[in-house]
PDB file of C-alpha atoms in Angstrom:
ATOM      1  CA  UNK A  29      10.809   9.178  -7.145  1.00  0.00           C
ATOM      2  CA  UNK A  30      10.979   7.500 -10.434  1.00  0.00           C
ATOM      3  CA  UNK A  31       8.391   7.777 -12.589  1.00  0.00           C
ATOM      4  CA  UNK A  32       7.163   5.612 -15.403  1.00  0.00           C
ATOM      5  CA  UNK A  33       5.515   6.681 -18.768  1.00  0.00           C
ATOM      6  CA  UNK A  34       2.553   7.967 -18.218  1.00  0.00           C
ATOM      7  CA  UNK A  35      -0.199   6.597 -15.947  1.00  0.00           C
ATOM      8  CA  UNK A  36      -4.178   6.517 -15.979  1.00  0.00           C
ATOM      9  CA  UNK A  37      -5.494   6.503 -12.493  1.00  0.00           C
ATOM     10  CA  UNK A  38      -8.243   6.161 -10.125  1.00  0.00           C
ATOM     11  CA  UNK A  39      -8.331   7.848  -6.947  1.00  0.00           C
ATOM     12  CA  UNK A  40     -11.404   7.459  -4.517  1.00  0.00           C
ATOM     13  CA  UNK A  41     -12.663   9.375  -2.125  1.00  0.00           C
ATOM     14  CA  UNK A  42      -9.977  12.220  -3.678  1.00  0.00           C
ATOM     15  CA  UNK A  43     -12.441  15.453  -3.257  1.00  0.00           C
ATOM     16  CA  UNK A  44     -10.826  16.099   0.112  1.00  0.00           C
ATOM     17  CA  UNK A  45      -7.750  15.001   2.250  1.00  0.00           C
ATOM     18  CA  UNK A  46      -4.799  12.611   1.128  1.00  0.00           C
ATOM     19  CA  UNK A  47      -6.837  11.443  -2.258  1.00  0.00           C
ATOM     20  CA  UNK A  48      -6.804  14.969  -3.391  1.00  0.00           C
ATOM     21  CA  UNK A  49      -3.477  15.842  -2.367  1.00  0.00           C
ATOM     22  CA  UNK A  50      -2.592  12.872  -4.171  1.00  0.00           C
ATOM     23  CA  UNK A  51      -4.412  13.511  -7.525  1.00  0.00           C
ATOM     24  CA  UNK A  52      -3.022  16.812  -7.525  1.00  0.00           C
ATOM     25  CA  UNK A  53       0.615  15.762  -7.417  1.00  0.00           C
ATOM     26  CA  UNK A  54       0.155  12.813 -10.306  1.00  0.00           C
ATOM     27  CA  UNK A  55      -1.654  15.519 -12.644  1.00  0.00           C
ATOM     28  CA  UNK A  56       0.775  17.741 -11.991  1.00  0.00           C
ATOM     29  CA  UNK A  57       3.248  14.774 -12.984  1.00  0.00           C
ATOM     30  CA  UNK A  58       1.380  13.671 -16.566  1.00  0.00           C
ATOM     31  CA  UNK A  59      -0.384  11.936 -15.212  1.00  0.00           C
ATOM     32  CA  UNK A  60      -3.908  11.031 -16.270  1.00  0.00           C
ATOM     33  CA  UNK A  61      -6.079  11.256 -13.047  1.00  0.00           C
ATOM     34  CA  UNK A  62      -9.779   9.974 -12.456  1.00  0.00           C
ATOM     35  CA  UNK A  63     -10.934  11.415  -9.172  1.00  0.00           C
ATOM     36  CA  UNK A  64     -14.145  10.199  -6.941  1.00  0.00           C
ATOM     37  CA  UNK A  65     -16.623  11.563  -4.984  1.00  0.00           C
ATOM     38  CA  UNK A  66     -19.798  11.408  -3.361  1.00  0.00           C
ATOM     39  CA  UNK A  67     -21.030  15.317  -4.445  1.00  0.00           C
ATOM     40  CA  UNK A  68     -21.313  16.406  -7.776  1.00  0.00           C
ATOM     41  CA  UNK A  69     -20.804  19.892  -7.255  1.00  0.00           C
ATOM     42  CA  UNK A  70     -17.853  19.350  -4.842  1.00  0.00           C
ATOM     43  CA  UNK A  71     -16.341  16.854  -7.160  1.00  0.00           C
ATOM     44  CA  UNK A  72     -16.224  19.196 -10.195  1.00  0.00           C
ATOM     45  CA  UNK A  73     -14.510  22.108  -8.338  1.00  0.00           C
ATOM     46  CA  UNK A  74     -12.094  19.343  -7.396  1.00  0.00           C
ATOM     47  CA  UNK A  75     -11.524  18.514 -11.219  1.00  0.00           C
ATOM     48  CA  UNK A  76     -11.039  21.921 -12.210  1.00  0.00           C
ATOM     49  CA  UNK A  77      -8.381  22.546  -9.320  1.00  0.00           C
ATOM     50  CA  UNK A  78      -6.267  19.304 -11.135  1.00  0.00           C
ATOM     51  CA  UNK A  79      -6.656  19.878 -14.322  1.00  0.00           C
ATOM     52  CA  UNK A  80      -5.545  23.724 -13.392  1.00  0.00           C
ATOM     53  CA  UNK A  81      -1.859  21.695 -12.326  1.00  0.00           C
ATOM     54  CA  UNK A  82      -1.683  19.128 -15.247  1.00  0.00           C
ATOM     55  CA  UNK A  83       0.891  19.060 -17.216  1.00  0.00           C
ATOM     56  CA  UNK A  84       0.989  17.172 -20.636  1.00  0.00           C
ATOM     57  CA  UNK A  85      -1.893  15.896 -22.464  1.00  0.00           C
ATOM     58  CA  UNK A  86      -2.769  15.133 -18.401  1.00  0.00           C
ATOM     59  CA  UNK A  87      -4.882  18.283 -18.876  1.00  0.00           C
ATOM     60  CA  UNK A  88      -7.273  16.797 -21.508  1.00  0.00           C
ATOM     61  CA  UNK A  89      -7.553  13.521 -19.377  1.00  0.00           C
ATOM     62  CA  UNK A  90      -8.996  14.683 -15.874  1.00  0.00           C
ATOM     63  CA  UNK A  91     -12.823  13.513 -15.027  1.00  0.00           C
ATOM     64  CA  UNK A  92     -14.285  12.359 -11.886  1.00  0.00           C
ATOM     65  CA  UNK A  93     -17.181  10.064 -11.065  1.00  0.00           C
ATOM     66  CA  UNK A  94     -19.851  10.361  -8.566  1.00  0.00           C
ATOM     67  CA  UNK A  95     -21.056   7.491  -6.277  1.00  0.00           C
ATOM     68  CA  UNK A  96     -21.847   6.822  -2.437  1.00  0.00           C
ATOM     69  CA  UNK A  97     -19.913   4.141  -1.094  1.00  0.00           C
ATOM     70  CA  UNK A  98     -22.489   3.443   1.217  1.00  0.00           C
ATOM     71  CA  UNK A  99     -24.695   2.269  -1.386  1.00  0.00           C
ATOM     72  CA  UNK A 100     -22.945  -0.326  -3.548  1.00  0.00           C
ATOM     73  CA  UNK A 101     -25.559  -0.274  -6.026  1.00  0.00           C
ATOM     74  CA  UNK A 102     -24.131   3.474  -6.763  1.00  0.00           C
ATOM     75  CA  UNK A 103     -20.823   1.159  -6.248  1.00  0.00           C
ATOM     76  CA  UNK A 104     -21.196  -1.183  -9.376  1.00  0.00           C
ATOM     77  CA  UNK A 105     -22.704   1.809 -11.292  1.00  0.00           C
ATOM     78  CA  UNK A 106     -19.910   3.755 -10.635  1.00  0.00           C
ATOM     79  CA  UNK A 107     -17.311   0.745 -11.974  1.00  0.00           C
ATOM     80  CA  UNK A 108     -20.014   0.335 -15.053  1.00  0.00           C
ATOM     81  CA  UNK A 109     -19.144   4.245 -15.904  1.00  0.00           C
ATOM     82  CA  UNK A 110     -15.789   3.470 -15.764  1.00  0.00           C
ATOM     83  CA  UNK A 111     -15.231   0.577 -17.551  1.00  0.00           C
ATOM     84  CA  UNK A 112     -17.404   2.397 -20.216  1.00  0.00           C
ATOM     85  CA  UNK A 113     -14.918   5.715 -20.180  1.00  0.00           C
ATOM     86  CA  UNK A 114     -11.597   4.115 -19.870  1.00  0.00           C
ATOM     87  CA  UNK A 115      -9.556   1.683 -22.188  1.00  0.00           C
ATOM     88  CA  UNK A 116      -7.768   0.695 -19.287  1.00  0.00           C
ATOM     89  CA  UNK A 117      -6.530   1.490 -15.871  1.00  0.00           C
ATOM     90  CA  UNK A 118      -2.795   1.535 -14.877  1.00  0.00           C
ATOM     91  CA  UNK A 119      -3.292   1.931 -11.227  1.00  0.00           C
ATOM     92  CA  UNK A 120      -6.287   2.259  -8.584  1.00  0.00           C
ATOM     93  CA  UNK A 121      -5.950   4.027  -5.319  1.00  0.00           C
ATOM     94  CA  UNK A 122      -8.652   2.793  -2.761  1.00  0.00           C
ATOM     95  CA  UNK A 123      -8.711   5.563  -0.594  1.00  0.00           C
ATOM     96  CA  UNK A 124     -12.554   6.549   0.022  1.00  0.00           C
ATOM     97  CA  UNK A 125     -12.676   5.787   3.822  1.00  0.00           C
ATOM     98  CA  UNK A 126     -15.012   7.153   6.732  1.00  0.00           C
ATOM     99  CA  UNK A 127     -15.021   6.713  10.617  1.00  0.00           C
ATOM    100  CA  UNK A 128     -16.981   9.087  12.428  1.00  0.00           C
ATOM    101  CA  UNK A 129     -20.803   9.485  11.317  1.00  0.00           C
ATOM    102  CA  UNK A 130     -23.674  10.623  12.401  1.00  0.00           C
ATOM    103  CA  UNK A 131     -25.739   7.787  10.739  1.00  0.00           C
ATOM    104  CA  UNK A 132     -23.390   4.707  11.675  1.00  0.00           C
ATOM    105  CA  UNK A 133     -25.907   2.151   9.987  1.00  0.00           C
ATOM    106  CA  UNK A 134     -26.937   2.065   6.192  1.00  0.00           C
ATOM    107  CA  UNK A 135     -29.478   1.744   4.836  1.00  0.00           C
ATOM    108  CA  UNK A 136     -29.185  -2.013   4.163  1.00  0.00           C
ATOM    109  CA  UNK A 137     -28.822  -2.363   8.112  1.00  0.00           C
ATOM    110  CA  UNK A 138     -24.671  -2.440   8.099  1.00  0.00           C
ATOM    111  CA  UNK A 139     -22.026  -0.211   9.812  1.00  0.00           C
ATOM    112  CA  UNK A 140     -21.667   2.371   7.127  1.00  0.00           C
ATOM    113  CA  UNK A 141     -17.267   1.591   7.898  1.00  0.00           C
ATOM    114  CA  UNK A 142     -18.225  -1.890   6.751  1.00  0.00           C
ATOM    115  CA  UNK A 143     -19.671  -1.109   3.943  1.00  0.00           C
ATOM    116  CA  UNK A 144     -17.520   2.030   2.727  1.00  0.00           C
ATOM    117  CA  UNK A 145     -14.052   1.254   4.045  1.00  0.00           C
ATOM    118  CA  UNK A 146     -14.534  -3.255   2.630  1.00  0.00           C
ATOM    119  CA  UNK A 147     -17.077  -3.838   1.076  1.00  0.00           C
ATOM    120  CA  UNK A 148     -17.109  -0.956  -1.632  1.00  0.00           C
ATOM    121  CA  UNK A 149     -13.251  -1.138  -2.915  1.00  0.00           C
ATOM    122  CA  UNK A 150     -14.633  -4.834  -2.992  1.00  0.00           C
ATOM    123  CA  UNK A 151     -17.029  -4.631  -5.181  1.00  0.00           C
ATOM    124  CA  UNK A 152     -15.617  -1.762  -7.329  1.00  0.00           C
ATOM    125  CA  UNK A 153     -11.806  -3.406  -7.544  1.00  0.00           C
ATOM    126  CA  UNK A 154     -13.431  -6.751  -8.757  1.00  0.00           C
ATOM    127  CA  UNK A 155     -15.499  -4.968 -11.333  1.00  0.00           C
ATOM    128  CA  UNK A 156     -12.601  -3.539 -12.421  1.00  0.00           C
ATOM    129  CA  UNK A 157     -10.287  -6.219 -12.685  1.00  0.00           C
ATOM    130  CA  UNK A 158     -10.873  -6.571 -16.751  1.00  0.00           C
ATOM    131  CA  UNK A 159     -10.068  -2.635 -17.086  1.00  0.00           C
ATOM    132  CA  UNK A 160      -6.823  -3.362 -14.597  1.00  0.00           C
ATOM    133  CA  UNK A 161      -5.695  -6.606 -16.584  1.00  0.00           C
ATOM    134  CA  UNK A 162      -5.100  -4.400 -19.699  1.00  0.00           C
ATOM    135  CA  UNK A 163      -2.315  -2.674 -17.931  1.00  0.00           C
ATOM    136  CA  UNK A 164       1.166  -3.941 -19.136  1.00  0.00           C
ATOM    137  CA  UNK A 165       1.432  -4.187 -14.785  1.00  0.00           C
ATOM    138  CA  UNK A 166      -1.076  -2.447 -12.998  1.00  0.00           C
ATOM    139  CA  UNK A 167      -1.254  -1.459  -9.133  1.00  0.00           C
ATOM    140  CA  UNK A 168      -3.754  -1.677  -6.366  1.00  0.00           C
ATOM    141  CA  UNK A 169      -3.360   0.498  -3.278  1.00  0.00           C
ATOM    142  CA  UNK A 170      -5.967  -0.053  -0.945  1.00  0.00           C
ATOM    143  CA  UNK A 171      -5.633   2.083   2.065  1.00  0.00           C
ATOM    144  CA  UNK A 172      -5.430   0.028   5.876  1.00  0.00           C
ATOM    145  CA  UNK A 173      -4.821   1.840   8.645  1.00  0.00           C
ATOM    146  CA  UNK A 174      -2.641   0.731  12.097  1.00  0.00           C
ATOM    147  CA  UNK A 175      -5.520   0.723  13.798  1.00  0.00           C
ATOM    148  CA  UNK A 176      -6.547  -3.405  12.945  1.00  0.00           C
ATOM    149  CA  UNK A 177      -8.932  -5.073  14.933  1.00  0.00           C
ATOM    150  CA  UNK A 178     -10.274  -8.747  14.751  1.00  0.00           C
ATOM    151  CA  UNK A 179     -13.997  -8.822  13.118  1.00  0.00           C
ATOM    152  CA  UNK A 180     -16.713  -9.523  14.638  1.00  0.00           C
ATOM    153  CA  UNK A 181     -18.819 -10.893  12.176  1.00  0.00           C
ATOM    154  CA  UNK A 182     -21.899 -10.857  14.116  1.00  0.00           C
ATOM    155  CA  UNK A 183     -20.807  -6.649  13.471  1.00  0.00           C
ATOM    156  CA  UNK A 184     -19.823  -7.660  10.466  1.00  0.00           C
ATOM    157  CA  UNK A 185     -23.915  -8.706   9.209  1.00  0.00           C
ATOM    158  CA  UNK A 186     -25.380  -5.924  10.933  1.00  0.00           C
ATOM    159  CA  UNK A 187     -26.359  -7.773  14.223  1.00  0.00           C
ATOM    160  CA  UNK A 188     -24.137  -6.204  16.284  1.00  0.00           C
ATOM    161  CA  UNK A 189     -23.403  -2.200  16.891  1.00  0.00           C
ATOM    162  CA  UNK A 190     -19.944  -0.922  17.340  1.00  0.00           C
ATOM    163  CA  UNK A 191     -18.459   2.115  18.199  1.00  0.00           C
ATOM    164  CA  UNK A 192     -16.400   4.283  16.249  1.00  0.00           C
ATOM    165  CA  UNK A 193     -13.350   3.157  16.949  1.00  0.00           C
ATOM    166  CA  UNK A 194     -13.815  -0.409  16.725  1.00  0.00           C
ATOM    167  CA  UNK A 195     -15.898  -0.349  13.478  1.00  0.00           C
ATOM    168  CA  UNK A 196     -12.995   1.288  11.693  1.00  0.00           C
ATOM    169  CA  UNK A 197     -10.453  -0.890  13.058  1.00  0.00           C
ATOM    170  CA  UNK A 198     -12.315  -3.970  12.415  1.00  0.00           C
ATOM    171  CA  UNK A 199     -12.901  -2.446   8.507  1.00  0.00           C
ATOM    172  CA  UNK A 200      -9.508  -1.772   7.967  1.00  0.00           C
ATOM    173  CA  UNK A 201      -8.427  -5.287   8.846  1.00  0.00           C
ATOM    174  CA  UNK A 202     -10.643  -6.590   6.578  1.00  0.00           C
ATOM    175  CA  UNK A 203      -9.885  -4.716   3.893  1.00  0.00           C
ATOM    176  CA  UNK A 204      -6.237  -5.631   4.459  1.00  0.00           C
ATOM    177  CA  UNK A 205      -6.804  -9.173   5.247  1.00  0.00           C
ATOM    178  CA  UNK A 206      -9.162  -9.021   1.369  1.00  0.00           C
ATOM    179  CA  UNK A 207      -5.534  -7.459  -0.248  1.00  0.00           C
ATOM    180  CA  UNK A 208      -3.345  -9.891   0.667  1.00  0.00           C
ATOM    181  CA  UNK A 209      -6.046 -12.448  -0.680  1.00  0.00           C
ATOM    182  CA  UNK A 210      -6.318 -10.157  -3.535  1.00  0.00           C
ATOM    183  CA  UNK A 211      -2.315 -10.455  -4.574  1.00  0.00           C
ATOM    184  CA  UNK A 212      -2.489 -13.644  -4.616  1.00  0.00           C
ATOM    185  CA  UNK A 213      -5.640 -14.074  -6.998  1.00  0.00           C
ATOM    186  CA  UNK A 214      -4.518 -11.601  -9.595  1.00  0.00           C
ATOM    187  CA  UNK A 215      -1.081 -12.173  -9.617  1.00  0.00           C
ATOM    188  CA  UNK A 216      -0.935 -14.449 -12.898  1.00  0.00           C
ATOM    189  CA  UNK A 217      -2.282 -11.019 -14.838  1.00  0.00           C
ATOM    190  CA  UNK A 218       0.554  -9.161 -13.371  1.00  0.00           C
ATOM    191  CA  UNK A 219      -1.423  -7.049 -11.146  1.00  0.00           C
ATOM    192  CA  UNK A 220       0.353  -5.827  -7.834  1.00  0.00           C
ATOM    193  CA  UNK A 221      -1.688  -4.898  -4.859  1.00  0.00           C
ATOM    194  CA  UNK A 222      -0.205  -3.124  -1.612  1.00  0.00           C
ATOM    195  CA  UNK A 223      -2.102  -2.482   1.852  1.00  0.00           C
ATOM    196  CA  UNK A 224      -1.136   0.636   3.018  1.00  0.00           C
ATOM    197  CA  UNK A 225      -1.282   2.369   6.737  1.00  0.00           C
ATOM    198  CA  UNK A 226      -0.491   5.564   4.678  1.00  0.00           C
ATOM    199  CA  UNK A 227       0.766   7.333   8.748  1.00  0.00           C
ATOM    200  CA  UNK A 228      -1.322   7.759  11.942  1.00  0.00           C
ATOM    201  CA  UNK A 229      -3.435  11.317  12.588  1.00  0.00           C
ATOM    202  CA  UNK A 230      -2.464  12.539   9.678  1.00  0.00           C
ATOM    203  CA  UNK A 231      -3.796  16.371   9.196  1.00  0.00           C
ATOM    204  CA  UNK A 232      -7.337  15.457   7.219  1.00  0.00           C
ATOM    205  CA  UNK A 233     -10.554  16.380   7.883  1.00  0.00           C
ATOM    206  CA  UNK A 234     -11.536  12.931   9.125  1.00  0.00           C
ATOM    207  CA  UNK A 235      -8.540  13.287  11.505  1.00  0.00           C
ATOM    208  CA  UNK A 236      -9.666  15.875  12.849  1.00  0.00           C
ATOM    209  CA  UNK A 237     -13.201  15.216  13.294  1.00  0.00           C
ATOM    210  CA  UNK A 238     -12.590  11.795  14.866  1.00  0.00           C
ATOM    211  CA  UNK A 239      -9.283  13.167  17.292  1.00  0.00           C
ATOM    212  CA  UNK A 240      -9.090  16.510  16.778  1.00  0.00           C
ATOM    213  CA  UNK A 241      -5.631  16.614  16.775  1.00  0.00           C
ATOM    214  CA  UNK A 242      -3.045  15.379  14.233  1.00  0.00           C
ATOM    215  CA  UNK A 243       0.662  14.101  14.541  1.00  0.00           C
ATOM    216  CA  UNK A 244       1.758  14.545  10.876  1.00  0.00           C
ATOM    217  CA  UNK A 245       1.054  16.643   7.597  1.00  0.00           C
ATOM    218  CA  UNK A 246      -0.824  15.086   4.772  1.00  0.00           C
ATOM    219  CA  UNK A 247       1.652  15.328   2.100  1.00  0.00           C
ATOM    220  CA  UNK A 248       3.232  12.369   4.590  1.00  0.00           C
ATOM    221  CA  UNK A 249       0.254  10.017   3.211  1.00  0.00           C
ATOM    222  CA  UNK A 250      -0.151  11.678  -0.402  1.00  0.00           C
ATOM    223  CA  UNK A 251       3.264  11.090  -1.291  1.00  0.00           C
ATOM    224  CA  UNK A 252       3.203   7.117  -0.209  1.00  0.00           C
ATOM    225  CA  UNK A 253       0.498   6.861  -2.200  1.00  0.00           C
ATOM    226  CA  UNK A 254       1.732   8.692  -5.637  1.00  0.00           C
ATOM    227  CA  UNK A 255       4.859   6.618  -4.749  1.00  0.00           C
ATOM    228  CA  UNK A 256       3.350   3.157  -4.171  1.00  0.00           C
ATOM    229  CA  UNK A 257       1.080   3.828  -6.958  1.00  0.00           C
ATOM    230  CA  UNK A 258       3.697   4.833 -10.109  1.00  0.00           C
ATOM    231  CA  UNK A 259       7.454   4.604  -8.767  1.00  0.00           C
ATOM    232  CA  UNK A 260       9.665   2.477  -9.809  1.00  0.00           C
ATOM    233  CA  UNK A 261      10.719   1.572  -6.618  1.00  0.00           C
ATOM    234  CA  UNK A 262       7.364  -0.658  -6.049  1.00  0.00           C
ATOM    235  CA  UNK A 263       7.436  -2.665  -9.133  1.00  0.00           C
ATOM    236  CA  UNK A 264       7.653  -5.509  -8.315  1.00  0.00           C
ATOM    237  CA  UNK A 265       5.927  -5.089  -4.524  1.00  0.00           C
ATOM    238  CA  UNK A 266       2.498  -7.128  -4.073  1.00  0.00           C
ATOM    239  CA  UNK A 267       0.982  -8.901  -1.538  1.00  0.00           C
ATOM    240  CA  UNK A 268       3.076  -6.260   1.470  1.00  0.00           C
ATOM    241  CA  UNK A 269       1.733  -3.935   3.858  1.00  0.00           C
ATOM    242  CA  UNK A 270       3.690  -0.572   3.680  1.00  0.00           C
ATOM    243  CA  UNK A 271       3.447   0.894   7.095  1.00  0.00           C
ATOM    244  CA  UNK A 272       3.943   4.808   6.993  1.00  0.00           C
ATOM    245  CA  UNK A 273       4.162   5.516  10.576  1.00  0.00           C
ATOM    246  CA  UNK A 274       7.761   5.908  11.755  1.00  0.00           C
ATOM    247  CA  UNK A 275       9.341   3.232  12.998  1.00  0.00           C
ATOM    248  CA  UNK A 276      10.945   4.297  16.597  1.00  0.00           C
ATOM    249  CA  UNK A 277       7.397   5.617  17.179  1.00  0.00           C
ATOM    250  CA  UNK A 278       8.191   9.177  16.691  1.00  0.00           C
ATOM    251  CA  UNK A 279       5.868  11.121  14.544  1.00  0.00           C
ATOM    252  CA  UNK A 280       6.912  13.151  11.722  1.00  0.00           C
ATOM    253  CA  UNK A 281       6.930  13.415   8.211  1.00  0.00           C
ATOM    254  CA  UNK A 282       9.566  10.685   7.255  1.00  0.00           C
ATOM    255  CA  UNK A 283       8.774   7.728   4.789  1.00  0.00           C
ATOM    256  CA  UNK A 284       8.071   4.407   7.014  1.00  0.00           C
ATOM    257  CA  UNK A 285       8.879   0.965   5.386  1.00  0.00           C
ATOM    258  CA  UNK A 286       7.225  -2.425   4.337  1.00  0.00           C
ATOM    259  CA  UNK A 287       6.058  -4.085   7.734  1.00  0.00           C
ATOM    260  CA  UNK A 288       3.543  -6.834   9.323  1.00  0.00           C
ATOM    261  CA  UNK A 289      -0.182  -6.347   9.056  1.00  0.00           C
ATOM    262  CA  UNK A 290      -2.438  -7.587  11.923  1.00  0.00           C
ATOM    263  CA  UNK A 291      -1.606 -11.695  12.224  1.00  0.00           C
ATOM    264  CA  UNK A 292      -5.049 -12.033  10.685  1.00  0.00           C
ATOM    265  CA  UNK A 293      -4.373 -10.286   7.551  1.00  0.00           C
ATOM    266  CA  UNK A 294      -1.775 -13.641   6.854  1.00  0.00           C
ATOM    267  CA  UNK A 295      -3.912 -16.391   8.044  1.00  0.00           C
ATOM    268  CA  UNK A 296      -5.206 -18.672   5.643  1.00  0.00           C
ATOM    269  CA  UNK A 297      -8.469 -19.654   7.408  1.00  0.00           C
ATOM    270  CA  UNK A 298      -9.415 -16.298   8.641  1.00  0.00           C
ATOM    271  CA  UNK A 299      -9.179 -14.621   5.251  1.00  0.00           C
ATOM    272  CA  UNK A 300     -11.275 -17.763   3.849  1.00  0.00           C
ATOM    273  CA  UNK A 301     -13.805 -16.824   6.450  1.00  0.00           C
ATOM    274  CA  UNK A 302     -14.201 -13.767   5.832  1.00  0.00           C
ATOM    275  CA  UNK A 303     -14.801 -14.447   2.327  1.00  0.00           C
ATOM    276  CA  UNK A 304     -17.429 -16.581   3.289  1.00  0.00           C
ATOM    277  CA  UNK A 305     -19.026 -13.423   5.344  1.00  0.00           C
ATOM    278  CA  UNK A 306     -18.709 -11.154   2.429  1.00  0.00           C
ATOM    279  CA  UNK A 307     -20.218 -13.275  -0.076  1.00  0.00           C
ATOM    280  CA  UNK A 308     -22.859 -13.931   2.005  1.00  0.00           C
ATOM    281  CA  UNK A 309     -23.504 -10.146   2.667  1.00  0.00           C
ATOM    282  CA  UNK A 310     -23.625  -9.690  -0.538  1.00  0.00           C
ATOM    283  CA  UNK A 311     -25.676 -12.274  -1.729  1.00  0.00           C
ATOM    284  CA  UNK A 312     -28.135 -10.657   0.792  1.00  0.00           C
ATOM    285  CA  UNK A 313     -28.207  -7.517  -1.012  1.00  0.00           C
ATOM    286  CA  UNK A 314     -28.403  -7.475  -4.630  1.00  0.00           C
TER     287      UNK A 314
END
């Protein structure tokens, strides 16, 4: 992989799983590394274990944040504490994700997968836009899935309960149907944005809680995402879905390649609808 001077970067949901595997490989690159996460205590232990692998002046330049995603009032505060911190961001990893809860609804009456897995890299990326656009090229990675299911928007407002499975799926779609929107809109500020299925049943801790069982390590989705976030190789790569999962439908740790999203995530009218939804969900909240 070839790297680029060095990079500031935000990682969320990197206190466990592919986001910290991730941080730790970019600190221990130069890398200057802003981690998230929704415990204090957790996250700091977190910092300390980067910081201990930084090399460079990367060691004097790893901090977290706190915030719940569920709450995108915490959301917007969160991006206020960043713009504040940073002078600019070079690349942001949307990672945070969730699927299996015990509390499925939030408390604004929405599927928590909604709300973490869309709505929250959402809001944050779009208050962060002005910190992005003073990156000579910045990246957004915003982590999809394969599993991509069509929304139901009656789901979508809270009207509707689904089950685990289908809530995530629907969520990720969005979210990649949003980041192909999202290329598109930033691309005269040189911003690139990538949807990423970063490999199926990876070994995380959300893996396992939602199958139990996993098909491939997590280094697999860590090192798509260091790669898709500061390699050369992705330059000049927006508006794609990378698709980590093998492509003869083996399962193993080998790098997939750029591939179609769900036929949603390219249609012009479905991605203006569910622009519609989301501004309307959000008018309803704030």
């Amino acid at each position: 992989m070839t790297i680029n001077k060095t990079k500031t970067i935000l990682i969320t949901g990197s206190t466990d799983g592919i986001g910290k595997l991730a941080a730790l490989k970019l600190a221990e690159a130069g890398h200057h590394v802003y981690l998230h996460g929704r415990d204090a205590d957790k996250l700091t232990s977190v910092i300390a274990e980067v910081q201990a692998v930084a090399t460079g002046d990367a060691v004097d330049h790893i901090d977290g944040f706190v915030a719940d995603f569920s709450d995108l009032t915490a959301v917007l505060k969160m991006a206020a504490d960043v713009n504040e911190k940073l002078p600019k961001l070079d690349a942001l990893i949307n990672n945070a994700g969730i699927y299996t809860t015990a509390s499925a609804m939030t408390k604004d009456g929405l599927d928590v997968r909604f709300v973490v897995n869309y709505l929250a890299p959402y809001e944050l990326t779009n208050a962060l836009l002005p910190l992005l656009k003073q990156s000579s090229k910045a990246r957004i990675v915003n982590l999809s899935s394969a599993a991509q299911a069509p929304i139901s928007y009656k789901a979508f407002v809270g009207q509707e309960r689904l089950d685990d499975k289908a809530a995530y799926a629907q969520s990720k779609l969005a979210l990649t149907m949003w980041s192909m929107d999202l290329a598109d809109t930033v691309a005269s500020h040189d911003i690139n944005v990538i949807a990423v299925n970063p490999g199926s049943l990876l070994n995380t801790k959300m893996v396992d809680e939602a199958y139990g069982h996993h098909w491939s390590s997590a280094d697999k989705g860590a090192n798509i995402l260091t790669e898709l976030a500061v390699s050369d190789e992705f330059a000049n790569d927006t508006g794609k879905y990378f698709d980590n999962d093998i492509k003869d439908g083996a399962h193993g740790d080998a790098r997939g390649e750029f591939g179609q999203p769900h036929a949603d995530a390219l249609d012009k009218k479905a991605i203006a609808e569910l622009e519609r939804q989301t501004q309307q969900v959000l008018q309803s909240l704030y």
